[in-house]
Amino acid sequence: MTFYEMLPLLLRGLGVTLLIVLLALPISGLVGFLAGITRLYAGWFLRSVVVVYIEFFRGTSVLIQLYWIYFVLPFLGVSLSAVSAGVLAIGLNIGAYVAEVVRGALLTVPQGQSDAAVALNFSAWQRLRYILLPQALANMLPSLGNLSIELLKATSLVSLITVADLTYQAKALADLTLQVGLIFGTVLLIYFFLAQLLAALFRALEKRVGRGLKRGGLQGG
């Protein structure tokens, strides 16, 4: 089998990988932002729930989390497709790390900014939306970019629950053709290229947010 004959299968697997990334990224972002904000500003009960979530998903293997969601949940009456299980496991795992990034970034905003918003009679939501989050976002974007790349790399694990992603297709082709170096070398380059795209996207977001803060008078220089 020539490389050009293998390429359609690799591209099909790439499409599945991109689908998982596109679904898991917003889940991790939404869960992470909600968890990070809740850990700082909610009551003790919700804070406790969020801390358990964060520490559990950061303290256990994402592979075991994936296996648990796909293989164990059906015994509890919750059955998910392999793709859904992969998206959920990866999204929740990366979301736990996003939560800590969000919490840390919010803590870097000077207390005077919040005090000034209180003096202007802003509500708690208005302070968060208009004052705290815009400034914190500039600090959290580099770490969020790194986590997006970690999420991309974690998608390769879904091949272990029979999802025909890029890694799964590469393994199948390598077993069939024994052209291990060519196939996995190609896959390495594909993952590297995708990681560079994500890094470039977040660098562009950093610049845009930085310009927005300067225009809004929220950042010096």
GROMACS .gro file of C-alpha atoms in nm:
model
  221
    1MET     CA    1   0.000   0.000   0.000
    2THR     CA    2   0.144   0.336  -0.104
    3PHE     CA    3   0.136   0.650   0.106
    4TYR     CA    4  -0.127   0.804  -0.123
    5GLU     CA    5  -0.348   0.501  -0.067
    6MET     CA    6  -0.310   0.538   0.309
    7LEU     CA    7  -0.373   0.913   0.312
    8PRO     CA    8  -0.756   0.900   0.289
    9LEU     CA    9  -0.772   0.682   0.602
   10LEU     CA   10  -0.540   0.916   0.789
   11LEU     CA   11  -0.746   1.215   0.681
   12ARG     CA   12  -1.064   1.040   0.794
   13GLY     CA   13  -0.904   0.984   1.132
   14LEU     CA   14  -0.789   1.345   1.138
   15GLY     CA   15  -1.149   1.455   1.089
   16VAL     CA   16  -1.255   1.257   1.396
   17THR     CA   17  -0.967   1.404   1.599
   18LEU     CA   18  -1.064   1.758   1.499
   19LEU     CA   19  -1.427   1.688   1.587
   20ILE     CA   20  -1.327   1.577   1.937
   21VAL     CA   21  -1.107   1.885   1.980
   22LEU     CA   22  -1.384   2.119   1.862
   23LEU     CA   23  -1.632   1.961   2.104
   24ALA     CA   24  -1.401   1.918   2.405
   25LEU     CA   25  -1.246   2.267   2.391
   26PRO     CA   26  -1.569   2.459   2.465
   27ILE     CA   27  -1.667   2.205   2.732
   28SER     CA   28  -1.334   2.245   2.908
   29GLY     CA   29  -1.355   2.623   2.876
   30LEU     CA   30  -1.711   2.651   3.005
   31VAL     CA   31  -1.661   2.407   3.291
   32GLY     CA   32  -1.326   2.559   3.379
   33PHE     CA   33  -1.450   2.919   3.388
   34LEU     CA   34  -1.756   2.826   3.593
   35ALA     CA   35  -1.551   2.618   3.836
   36GLY     CA   36  -1.279   2.880   3.872
   37ILE     CA   37  -1.526   3.162   3.937
   38THR     CA   38  -1.733   2.946   4.171
   39ARG     CA   39  -1.428   2.851   4.375
   40LEU     CA   40  -1.354   3.218   4.438
   41TYR     CA   41  -1.694   3.377   4.481
   42ALA     CA   42  -1.960   3.115   4.568
   43GLY     CA   43  -2.074   2.996   4.909
   44TRP     CA   44  -1.890   2.727   5.102
   45PHE     CA   45  -2.101   2.436   4.973
   46LEU     CA   46  -2.052   2.511   4.603
   47ARG     CA   47  -1.686   2.588   4.666
   48SER     CA   48  -1.645   2.249   4.831
   49VAL     CA   49  -1.810   2.071   4.538
   50VAL     CA   50  -1.583   2.251   4.292
   51VAL     CA   51  -1.270   2.174   4.493
   52VAL     CA   52  -1.360   1.803   4.492
   53TYR     CA   53  -1.412   1.813   4.115
   54ILE     CA   54  -1.084   1.996   4.050
   55GLU     CA   55  -0.871   1.781   4.278
   56PHE     CA   56  -1.029   1.456   4.156
   57PHE     CA   57  -0.979   1.523   3.786
   58ARG     CA   58  -0.632   1.668   3.833
   59GLY     CA   59  -0.529   1.390   4.071
   60THR     CA   60  -0.634   1.089   3.865
   61SER     CA   61  -0.533   0.961   3.522
   62VAL     CA   62  -0.729   1.094   3.226
   63LEU     CA   63  -0.707   0.745   3.074
   64ILE     CA   64  -0.874   0.589   3.377
   65GLN     CA   65  -1.135   0.865   3.372
   66LEU     CA   66  -1.201   0.781   3.007
   67TYR     CA   67  -1.233   0.409   3.084
   68TRP     CA   68  -1.460   0.482   3.380
   69ILE     CA   69  -1.697   0.699   3.177
   70TYR     CA   70  -1.709   0.456   2.883
   71PHE     CA   71  -1.699   0.117   3.058
   72VAL     CA   72  -1.836   0.177   3.411
   73LEU     CA   73  -2.115   0.431   3.363
   74PRO     CA   74  -2.324   0.183   3.158
   75PHE     CA   75  -2.348  -0.035   3.473
   76LEU     CA   76  -2.499   0.270   3.645
   77GLY     CA   77  -2.752   0.319   3.368
   78VAL     CA   78  -2.565   0.586   3.169
   79SER     CA   79  -2.443   0.471   2.829
   80LEU     CA   80  -2.245   0.703   2.605
   81SER     CA   81  -2.103   0.653   2.259
   82ALA     CA   82  -1.726   0.621   2.238
   83VAL     CA   83  -1.693   0.970   2.091
   84SER     CA   84  -1.919   1.124   2.357
   85ALA     CA   85  -1.728   0.948   2.634
   86GLY     CA   86  -1.400   1.076   2.492
   87VAL     CA   87  -1.524   1.432   2.460
   88LEU     CA   88  -1.667   1.430   2.813
   89ALA     CA   89  -1.360   1.276   2.978
   90ILE     CA   90  -1.112   1.504   2.806
   91GLY     CA   91  -1.331   1.812   2.850
   92LEU     CA   92  -1.378   1.753   3.223
   93ASN     CA   93  -1.012   1.669   3.277
   94ILE     CA   94  -0.875   1.977   3.102
   95GLY     CA   95  -1.156   2.184   3.254
   96ALA     CA   96  -1.017   2.113   3.602
   97TYR     CA   97  -0.685   2.266   3.499
   98VAL     CA   98  -0.861   2.559   3.330
   99ALA     CA   99  -1.043   2.627   3.658
  100GLU     CA  100  -0.715   2.675   3.842
  101VAL     CA  101  -0.584   2.900   3.566
  102VAL     CA  102  -0.898   3.115   3.586
  103ARG     CA  103  -0.883   3.132   3.965
  104GLY     CA  104  -0.517   3.226   3.965
  105ALA     CA  105  -0.563   3.492   3.698
  106LEU     CA  106  -0.853   3.653   3.882
  107LEU     CA  107  -0.641   3.672   4.196
  108THR     CA  108  -0.377   3.872   4.008
  109VAL     CA  109  -0.617   4.161   3.942
  110PRO     CA  110  -0.534   4.438   4.192
  111GLN     CA  111  -0.786   4.469   4.475
  112GLY     CA  112  -0.813   4.840   4.400
  113GLN     CA  113  -0.988   4.761   4.073
  114SER     CA  114  -1.265   4.578   4.253
  115ASP     CA  115  -1.287   4.844   4.522
  116ALA     CA  116  -1.327   5.113   4.256
  117ALA     CA  117  -1.607   4.917   4.094
  118VAL     CA  118  -1.782   4.886   4.431
  119ALA     CA  119  -1.750   5.262   4.476
  120LEU     CA  120  -1.920   5.305   4.137
  121ASN     CA  121  -2.206   5.087   4.261
  122PHE     CA  122  -2.135   4.795   4.027
  123SER     CA  123  -2.306   4.470   4.113
  124ALA     CA  124  -2.095   4.158   4.174
  125TRP     CA  125  -2.175   4.035   3.823
  126GLN     CA  126  -2.089   4.372   3.669
  127ARG     CA  127  -1.756   4.381   3.855
  128LEU     CA  128  -1.673   4.035   3.728
  129ARG     CA  129  -1.783   4.096   3.370
  130TYR     CA  130  -1.653   4.447   3.308
  131ILE     CA  131  -1.356   4.483   3.543
  132LEU     CA  132  -1.209   4.156   3.669
  133LEU     CA  133  -1.246   3.910   3.380
  134PRO     CA  134  -1.114   4.140   3.104
  135GLN     CA  135  -0.794   4.201   3.299
  136ALA     CA  136  -0.760   3.841   3.416
  137LEU     CA  137  -0.808   3.713   3.061
  138ALA     CA  138  -0.481   3.869   2.948
  139ASN     CA  139  -0.298   3.677   3.221
  140MET     CA  140  -0.469   3.345   3.163
  141LEU     CA  141  -0.443   3.321   2.783
  142PRO     CA  142  -0.084   3.184   2.771
  143SER     CA  143  -0.177   2.902   3.008
  144LEU     CA  144  -0.505   2.838   2.825
  145GLY     CA  145  -0.307   2.806   2.503
  146ASN     CA  146  -0.085   2.543   2.662
  147LEU     CA  147  -0.389   2.355   2.792
  148SER     CA  148  -0.550   2.357   2.448
  149ILE     CA  149  -0.242   2.181   2.314
  150GLU     CA  150  -0.259   1.931   2.602
  151LEU     CA  151  -0.622   1.869   2.508
  152LEU     CA  152  -0.523   1.805   2.147
  153LYS     CA  153  -0.262   1.551   2.254
  154ALA     CA  154  -0.504   1.383   2.494
  155THR     CA  155  -0.743   1.307   2.207
  156SER     CA  156  -0.509   1.026   2.100
  157LEU     CA  157  -0.631   0.829   2.404
  158VAL     CA  158  -0.978   0.784   2.254
  159SER     CA  159  -0.827   0.531   2.015
  160LEU     CA  160  -0.816   0.295   2.314
  161ILE     CA  161  -1.198   0.287   2.329
  162THR     CA  162  -1.229   0.212   1.955
  163VAL     CA  163  -1.280   0.567   1.831
  164ALA     CA  164  -1.138   0.575   1.478
  165ASP     CA  165  -0.937   0.892   1.528
  166LEU     CA  166  -0.601   0.977   1.376
  167THR     CA  167  -0.406   0.757   1.618
  168TYR     CA  168  -0.644   0.463   1.572
  169GLN     CA  169  -0.618   0.481   1.193
  170ALA     CA  170  -0.240   0.511   1.212
  171LYS     CA  171  -0.215   0.203   1.434
  172ALA     CA  172  -0.442   0.005   1.203
  173LEU     CA  173  -0.240   0.104   0.897
  174ALA     CA  174   0.090   0.028   1.072
  175ASP     CA  175  -0.036  -0.320   1.166
  176LEU     CA  176  -0.151  -0.377   0.809
  177THR     CA  177   0.144  -0.242   0.612
  178LEU     CA  178   0.430  -0.256   0.866
  179GLN     CA  179   0.537   0.091   0.744
  180VAL     CA  180   0.565   0.208   1.102
  181GLY     CA  181   0.818   0.487   1.050
  182LEU     CA  182   0.635   0.647   0.760
  183ILE     CA  183   0.291   0.629   0.919
  184PHE     CA  184   0.375   0.744   1.268
  185GLY     CA  185   0.621   1.001   1.137
  186THR     CA  186   0.337   1.149   0.934
  187VAL     CA  187   0.107   1.146   1.237
  188LEU     CA  188   0.372   1.317   1.450
  189LEU     CA  189   0.394   1.596   1.194
  190ILE     CA  190   0.016   1.632   1.179
  191TYR     CA  191  -0.012   1.667   1.558
  192PHE     CA  192   0.279   1.911   1.559
  193PHE     CA  193   0.116   2.122   1.287
  194LEU     CA  194  -0.215   2.130   1.473
  195ALA     CA  195  -0.038   2.229   1.796
  196GLN     CA  196   0.134   2.517   1.616
  197LEU     CA  197  -0.200   2.635   1.480
  198LEU     CA  198  -0.348   2.639   1.831
  199ALA     CA  199  -0.043   2.822   1.967
  200ALA     CA  200  -0.066   3.083   1.690
  201LEU     CA  201  -0.438   3.130   1.758
  202PHE     CA  202  -0.382   3.198   2.126
  203ARG     CA  203  -0.090   3.431   2.054
  204ALA     CA  204  -0.319   3.631   1.828
  205LEU     CA  205  -0.583   3.639   2.103
  206GLU     CA  206  -0.322   3.760   2.353
  207LYS     CA  207  -0.231   4.052   2.127
  208ARG     CA  208  -0.594   4.140   2.064
  209VAL     CA  209  -0.687   4.132   2.432
  210GLY     CA  210  -0.378   4.337   2.518
  211ARG     CA  211  -0.473   4.604   2.266
  212GLY     CA  212  -0.828   4.607   2.399
  213LEU     CA  213  -0.709   4.661   2.755
  214LYS     CA  214  -0.486   4.951   2.649
  215ARG     CA  215  -0.771   5.116   2.462
  216GLY     CA  216  -0.997   5.066   2.762
  217GLY     CA  217  -0.745   5.219   2.999
  218LEU     CA  218  -0.719   4.899   3.205
  219GLN     CA  219  -0.353   4.838   3.132
  220GLY     CA  220  -0.060   5.069   3.161
  221GLY     CA  221   0.195   5.142   2.889
   0.00000   0.00000   0.00000
